[in-house]
Short mmCIF file of C-alpha atoms and ligand atoms in Angstrom, two decimals:
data_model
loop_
_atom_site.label_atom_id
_atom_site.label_comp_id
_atom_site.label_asym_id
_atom_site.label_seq_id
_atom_site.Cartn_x
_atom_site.Cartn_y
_atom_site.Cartn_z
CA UNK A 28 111.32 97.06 101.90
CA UNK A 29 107.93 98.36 101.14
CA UNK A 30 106.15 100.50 103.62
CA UNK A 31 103.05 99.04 104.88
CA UNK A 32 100.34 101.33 104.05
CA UNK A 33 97.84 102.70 106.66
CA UNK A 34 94.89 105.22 107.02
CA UNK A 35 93.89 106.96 110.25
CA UNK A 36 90.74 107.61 111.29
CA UNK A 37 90.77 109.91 114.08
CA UNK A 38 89.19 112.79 116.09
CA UNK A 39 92.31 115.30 116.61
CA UNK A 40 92.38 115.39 119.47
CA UNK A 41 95.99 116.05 121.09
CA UNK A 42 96.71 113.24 121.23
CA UNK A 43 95.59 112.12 117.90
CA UNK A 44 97.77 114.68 116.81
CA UNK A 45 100.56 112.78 118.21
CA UNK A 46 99.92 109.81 115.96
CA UNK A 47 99.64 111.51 112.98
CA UNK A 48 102.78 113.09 113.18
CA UNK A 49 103.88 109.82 113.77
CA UNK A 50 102.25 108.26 110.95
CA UNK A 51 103.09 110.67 108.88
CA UNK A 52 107.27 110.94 109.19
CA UNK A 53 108.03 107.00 110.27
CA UNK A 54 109.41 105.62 107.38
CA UNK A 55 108.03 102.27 107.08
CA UNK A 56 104.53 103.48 107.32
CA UNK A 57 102.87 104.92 104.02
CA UNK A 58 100.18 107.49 104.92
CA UNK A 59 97.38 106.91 102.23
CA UNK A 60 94.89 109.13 104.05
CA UNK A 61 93.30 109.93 107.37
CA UNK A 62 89.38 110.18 107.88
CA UNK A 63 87.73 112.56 110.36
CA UNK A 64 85.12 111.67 112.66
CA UNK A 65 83.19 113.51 115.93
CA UNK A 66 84.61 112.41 119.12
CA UNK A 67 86.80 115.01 120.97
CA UNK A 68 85.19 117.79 119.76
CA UNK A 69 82.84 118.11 116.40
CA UNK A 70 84.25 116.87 113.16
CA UNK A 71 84.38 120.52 111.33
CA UNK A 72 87.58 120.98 114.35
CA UNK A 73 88.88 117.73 113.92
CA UNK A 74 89.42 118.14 110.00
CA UNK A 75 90.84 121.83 111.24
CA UNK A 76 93.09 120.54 113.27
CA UNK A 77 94.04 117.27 111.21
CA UNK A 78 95.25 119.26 108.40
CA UNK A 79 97.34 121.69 110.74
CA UNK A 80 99.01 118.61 112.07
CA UNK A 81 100.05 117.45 108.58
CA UNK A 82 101.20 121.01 108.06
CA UNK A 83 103.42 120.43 111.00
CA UNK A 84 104.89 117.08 109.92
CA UNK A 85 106.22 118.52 106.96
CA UNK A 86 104.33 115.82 104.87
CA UNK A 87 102.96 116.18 100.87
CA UNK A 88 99.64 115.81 99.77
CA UNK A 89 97.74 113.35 102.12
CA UNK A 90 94.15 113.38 101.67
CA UNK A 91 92.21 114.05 104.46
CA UNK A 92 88.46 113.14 104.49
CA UNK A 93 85.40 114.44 106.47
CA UNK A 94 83.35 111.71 108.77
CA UNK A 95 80.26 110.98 111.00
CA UNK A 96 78.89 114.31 112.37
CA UNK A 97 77.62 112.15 115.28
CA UNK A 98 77.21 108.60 116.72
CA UNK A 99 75.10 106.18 115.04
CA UNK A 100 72.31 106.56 117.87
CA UNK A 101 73.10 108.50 120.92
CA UNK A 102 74.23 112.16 121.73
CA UNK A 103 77.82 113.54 121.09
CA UNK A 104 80.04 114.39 124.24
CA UNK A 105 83.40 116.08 123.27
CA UNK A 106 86.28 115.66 125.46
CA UNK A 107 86.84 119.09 126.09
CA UNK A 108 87.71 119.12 129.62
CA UNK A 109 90.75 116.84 128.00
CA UNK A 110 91.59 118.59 124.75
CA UNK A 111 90.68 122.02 125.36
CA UNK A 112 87.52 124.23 123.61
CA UNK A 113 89.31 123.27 120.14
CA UNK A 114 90.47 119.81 120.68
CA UNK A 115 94.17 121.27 120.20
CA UNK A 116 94.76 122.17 123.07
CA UNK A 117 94.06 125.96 123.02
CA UNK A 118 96.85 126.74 121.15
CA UNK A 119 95.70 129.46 118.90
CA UNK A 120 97.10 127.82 116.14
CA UNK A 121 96.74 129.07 112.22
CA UNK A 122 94.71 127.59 110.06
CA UNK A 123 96.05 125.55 107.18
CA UNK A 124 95.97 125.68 103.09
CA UNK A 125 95.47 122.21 102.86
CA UNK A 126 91.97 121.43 101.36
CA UNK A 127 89.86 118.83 102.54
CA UNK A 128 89.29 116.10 100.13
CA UNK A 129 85.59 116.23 98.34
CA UNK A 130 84.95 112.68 99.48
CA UNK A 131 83.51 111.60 102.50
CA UNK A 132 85.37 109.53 105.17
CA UNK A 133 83.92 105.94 104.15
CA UNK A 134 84.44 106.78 99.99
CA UNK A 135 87.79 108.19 101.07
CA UNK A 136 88.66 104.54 102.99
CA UNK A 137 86.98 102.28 100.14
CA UNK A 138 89.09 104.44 97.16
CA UNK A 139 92.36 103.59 99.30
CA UNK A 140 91.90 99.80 100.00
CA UNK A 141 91.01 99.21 96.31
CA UNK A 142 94.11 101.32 95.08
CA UNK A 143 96.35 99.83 96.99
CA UNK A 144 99.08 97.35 95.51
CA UNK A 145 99.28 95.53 99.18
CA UNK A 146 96.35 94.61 101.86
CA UNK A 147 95.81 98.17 104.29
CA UNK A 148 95.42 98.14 108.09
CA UNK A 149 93.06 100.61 108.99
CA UNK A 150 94.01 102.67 112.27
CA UNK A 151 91.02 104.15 114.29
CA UNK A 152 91.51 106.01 116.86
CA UNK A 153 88.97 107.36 117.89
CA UNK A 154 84.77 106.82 118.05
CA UNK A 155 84.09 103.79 115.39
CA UNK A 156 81.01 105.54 113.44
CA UNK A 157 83.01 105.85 110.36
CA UNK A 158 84.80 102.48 110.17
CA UNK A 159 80.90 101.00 110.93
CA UNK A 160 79.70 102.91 108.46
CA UNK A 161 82.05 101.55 106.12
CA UNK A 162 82.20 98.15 106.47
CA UNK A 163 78.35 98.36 106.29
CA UNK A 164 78.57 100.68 102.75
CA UNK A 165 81.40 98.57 101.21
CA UNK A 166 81.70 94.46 103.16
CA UNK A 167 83.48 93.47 99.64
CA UNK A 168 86.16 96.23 100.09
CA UNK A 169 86.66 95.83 103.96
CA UNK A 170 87.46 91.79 103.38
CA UNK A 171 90.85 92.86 101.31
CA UNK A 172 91.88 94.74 104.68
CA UNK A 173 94.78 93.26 106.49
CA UNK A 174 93.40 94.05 109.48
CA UNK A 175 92.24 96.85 112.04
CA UNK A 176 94.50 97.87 115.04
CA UNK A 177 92.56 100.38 117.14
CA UNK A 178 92.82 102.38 120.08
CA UNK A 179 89.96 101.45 122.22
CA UNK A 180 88.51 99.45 124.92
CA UNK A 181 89.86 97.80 127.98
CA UNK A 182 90.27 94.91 129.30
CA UNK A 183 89.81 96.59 133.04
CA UNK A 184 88.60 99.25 133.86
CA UNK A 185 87.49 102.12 131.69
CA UNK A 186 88.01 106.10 131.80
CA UNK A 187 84.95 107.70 130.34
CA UNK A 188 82.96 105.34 132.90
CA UNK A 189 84.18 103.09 135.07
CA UNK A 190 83.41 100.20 132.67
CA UNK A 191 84.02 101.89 129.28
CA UNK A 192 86.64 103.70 127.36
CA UNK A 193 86.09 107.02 125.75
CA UNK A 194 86.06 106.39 122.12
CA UNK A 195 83.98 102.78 122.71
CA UNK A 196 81.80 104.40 125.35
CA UNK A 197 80.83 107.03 122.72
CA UNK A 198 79.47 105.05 119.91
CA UNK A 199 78.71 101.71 121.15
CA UNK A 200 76.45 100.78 118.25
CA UNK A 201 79.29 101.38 115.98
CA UNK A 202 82.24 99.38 117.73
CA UNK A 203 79.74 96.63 118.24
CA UNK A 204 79.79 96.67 114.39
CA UNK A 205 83.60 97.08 114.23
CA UNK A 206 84.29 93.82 116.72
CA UNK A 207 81.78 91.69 114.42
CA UNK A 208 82.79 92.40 111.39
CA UNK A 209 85.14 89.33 111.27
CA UNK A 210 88.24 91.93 110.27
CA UNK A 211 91.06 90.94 112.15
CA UNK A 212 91.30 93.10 115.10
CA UNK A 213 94.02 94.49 117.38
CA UNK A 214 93.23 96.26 120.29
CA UNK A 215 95.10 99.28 121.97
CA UNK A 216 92.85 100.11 125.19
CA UNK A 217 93.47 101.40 128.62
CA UNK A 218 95.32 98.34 129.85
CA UNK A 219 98.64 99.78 127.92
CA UNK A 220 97.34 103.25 126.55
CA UNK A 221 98.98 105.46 129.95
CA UNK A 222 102.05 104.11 130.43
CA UNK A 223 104.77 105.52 127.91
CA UNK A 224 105.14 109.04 128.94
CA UNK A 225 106.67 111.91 127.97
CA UNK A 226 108.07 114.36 130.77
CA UNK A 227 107.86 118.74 130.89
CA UNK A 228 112.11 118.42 130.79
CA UNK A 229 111.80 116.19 127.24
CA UNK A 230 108.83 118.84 126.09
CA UNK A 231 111.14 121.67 126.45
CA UNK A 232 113.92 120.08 124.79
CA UNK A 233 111.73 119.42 121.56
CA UNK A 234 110.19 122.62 121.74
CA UNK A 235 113.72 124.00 121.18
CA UNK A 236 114.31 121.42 118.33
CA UNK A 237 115.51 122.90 114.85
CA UNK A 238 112.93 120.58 113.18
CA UNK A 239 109.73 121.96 113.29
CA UNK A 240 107.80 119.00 113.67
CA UNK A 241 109.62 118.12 116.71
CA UNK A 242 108.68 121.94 117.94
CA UNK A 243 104.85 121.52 117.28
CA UNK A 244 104.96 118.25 119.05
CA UNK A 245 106.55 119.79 122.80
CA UNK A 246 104.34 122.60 122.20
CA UNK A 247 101.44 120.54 122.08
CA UNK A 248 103.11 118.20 124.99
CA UNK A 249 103.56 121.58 127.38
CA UNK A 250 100.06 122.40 126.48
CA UNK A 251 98.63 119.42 127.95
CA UNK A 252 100.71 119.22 130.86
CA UNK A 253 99.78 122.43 131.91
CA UNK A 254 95.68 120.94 131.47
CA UNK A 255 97.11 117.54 133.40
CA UNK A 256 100.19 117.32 134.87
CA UNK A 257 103.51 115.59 133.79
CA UNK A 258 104.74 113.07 132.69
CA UNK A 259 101.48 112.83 129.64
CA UNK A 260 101.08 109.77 127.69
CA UNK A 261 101.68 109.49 123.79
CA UNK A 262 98.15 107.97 123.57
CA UNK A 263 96.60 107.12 120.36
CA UNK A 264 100.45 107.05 118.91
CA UNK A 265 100.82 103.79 120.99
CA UNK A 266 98.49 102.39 118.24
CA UNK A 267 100.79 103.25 115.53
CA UNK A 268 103.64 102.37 117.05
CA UNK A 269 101.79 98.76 117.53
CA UNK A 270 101.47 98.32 113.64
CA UNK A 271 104.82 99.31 112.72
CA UNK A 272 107.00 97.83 115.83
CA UNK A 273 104.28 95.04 117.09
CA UNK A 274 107.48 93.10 118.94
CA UNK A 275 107.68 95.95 121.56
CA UNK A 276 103.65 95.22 122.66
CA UNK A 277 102.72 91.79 124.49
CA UNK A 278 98.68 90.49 123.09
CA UNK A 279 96.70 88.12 124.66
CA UNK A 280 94.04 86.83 122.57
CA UNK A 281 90.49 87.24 124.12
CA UNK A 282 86.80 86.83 122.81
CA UNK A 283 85.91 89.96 123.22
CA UNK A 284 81.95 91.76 122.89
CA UNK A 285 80.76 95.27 123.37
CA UNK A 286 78.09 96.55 126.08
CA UNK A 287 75.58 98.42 123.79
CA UNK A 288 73.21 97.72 126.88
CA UNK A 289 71.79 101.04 128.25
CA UNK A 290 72.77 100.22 131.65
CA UNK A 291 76.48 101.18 133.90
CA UNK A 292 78.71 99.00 131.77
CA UNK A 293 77.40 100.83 128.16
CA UNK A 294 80.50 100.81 126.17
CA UNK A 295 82.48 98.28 127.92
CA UNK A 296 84.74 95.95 125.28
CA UNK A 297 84.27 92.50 127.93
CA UNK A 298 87.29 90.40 127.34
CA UNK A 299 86.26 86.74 128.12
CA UNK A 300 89.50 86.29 130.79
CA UNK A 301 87.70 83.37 132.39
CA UNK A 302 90.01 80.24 132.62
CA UNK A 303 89.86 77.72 129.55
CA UNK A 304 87.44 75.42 131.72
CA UNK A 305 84.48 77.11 130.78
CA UNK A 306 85.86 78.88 127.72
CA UNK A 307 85.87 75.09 126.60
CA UNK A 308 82.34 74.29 127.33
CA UNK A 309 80.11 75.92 123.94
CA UNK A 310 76.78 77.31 125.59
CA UNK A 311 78.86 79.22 128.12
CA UNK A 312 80.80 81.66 125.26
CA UNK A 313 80.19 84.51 124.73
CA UNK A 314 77.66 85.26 121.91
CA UNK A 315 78.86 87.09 119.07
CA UNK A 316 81.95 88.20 120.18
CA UNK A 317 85.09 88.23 118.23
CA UNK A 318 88.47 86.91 118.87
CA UNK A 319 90.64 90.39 119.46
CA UNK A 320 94.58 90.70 120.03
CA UNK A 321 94.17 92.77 122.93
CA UNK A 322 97.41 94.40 124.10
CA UNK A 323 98.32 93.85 128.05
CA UNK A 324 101.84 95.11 128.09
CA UNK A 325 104.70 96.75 126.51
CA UNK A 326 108.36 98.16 125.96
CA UNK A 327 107.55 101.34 127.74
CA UNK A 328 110.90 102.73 127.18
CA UNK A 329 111.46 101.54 123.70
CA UNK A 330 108.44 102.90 122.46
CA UNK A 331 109.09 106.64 123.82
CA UNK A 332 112.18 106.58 122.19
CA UNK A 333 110.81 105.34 118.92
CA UNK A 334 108.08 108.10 119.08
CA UNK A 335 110.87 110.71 120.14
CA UNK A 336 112.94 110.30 117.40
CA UNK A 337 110.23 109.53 115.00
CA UNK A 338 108.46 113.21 115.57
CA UNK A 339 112.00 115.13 115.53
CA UNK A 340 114.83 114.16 113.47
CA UNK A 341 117.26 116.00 115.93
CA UNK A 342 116.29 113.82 118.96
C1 BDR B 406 90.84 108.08 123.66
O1 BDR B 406 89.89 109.13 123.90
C2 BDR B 406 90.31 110.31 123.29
O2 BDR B 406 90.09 111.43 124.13
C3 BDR B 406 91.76 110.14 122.96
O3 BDR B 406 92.09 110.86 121.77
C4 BDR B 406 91.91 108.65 122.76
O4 BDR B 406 91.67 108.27 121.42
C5 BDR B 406 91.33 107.58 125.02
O5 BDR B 406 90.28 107.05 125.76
CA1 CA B 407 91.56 109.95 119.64
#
């Protein structure tokens, strides 16, 4: 079987780390390269800490790009209340030898889609300024994409506001881009994003793992529990998991159409849930909104497992 090939885009980010290591060991899933952006913390961390994660997943050479120093027009806010003062976590972790690739994010993304032998699906997970930037830089490349499956969005309520997700909320202008591209687009948001869990008791028995990926992984796990409380969620590795085991996540499909509004609902991804009554009656669509796979439910238990023994090989 051929492994379906992937890039990341993300803004490590705990979490984020979670996916990559993910990403990186599942064996269905080739790894052509991950992109850095500025989201939970500035982007010179986030390629830090991507390239330590790599480190940790005992992976070759994946390239690994730099991004979007900032949204396309408002102010940065890391998540550092979430991720700690180096998006990791606080770990004190070493740096790694890995080198950053000389290309930037958006080159980085075009180079892969063109050199691959079979259509990509790009994974963001994190603020859209890079994917934007890319489909507005190359349109011809982004149309061979099979598709974009994100993390992002909601189709209730939101956690950076009460209307808007974190990675939406913090580059509106840019996902408003992403959802009208005409890309095929999954969506990964808040509705599912909490629920698979992973508890302090399964974080100490990977941290005592002989694999060192599965090691890293409950040390970053213990980390945030300490910062939250237990169980934590797998976050932006629910997105992964949704392109390489898509029969353990329920979609509905929605029309859906970001707030880039300056008013309470900024960064909102509204999902047109009205009944097909008026979805049936033209003027009252929604204007340029795009029909999204938005995930409502899923195999909580199947998918911790997945992730479990995906990130250690002794699980
Ligand atoms: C998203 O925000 C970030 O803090 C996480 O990494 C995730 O991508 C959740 O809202
Ligand atoms: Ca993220």
């Amino acid at each position: 079987m051929t492994r379906t090939p992937v890039i990341l885009d993300v803004d490590t980010g705990i979490d984020d780390a979670y996916a990559i290591l993910f990403a990186a060991r599942h064996p269905d899933l080739n790894l052509l390269g991950v992109t850095c952006v500025d989201g939970n913390t500035n982007v010179d961390q986030v390629v830090t800490n991507t390239l330590l994660v790599l480190d940790a997943a005992g992976v070759g050479d994946v390239p690994v790009a730099r991004g979007a120093v900032r949204p396309l027009l408002g102010k940065s806010h890391y998540a550092e209340y979430v991720h700690g003062a180096d998006g990791m976590g606080d770990l004190g972790l070493p740096p790694s030898a890995r080198k950053v690739d000389g290309r930037s994010a958006v080159e980085l993304i075009r180079d892969l889609i063109e050199n691959s032998a079979t259509p990509v699906t790009l994974i963001p997970l994190a603020p859209l300024t890079n994917i934007a930037l890319f489909l507005r830089a190359f349109p011809e490349t982004a149309k061979k994409l099979k598709g974009i499956t994100l993390m992002g969005g909601s189709a209730s309520a939101g956690n950076a506001t009460p209307a808007a997700e974190f990675n939406i909320w913090h580059d509106p202008e840019a996902a408003a881009i992403v959802f009208q591209s005409g890309v095929p687009i999954t969506m990964y948001g808040l509705d599912v994003f909490m629920r698979p869990g992973i508890t302090s008791g399964e974080a100490e028995r990977l941290k005592k793992s002989s694999d060192p990926s599965g090691v890293f992984a409950g040390s970053l796990i213990a980390a945030f529990i300490e910062r939250i409380g237990s169980p934590v969620t797998i976050g932006d590795a629910g997105a992964v998991i949704a392109v390489v085991a898509p029969e353990l996540i329920t979609y509905k499909k929605f029309d859906v159409v970001v707030d880039t509004s300056s008013g309470p609902a900024r960064g909102q991804t509204i999902c047109d849930r009205r009944p097909p009554l008026e979805l049936d009656i033209e003027p009252l669509r929604l204007a340029d909104s795009a029909n999204v796979d938005v995930a409502l439910d899923l195999d909580v238990e199947a998918i911790r497992q997945l992730w479990l023994s995906t990130v250690d090989s002794n699980w």
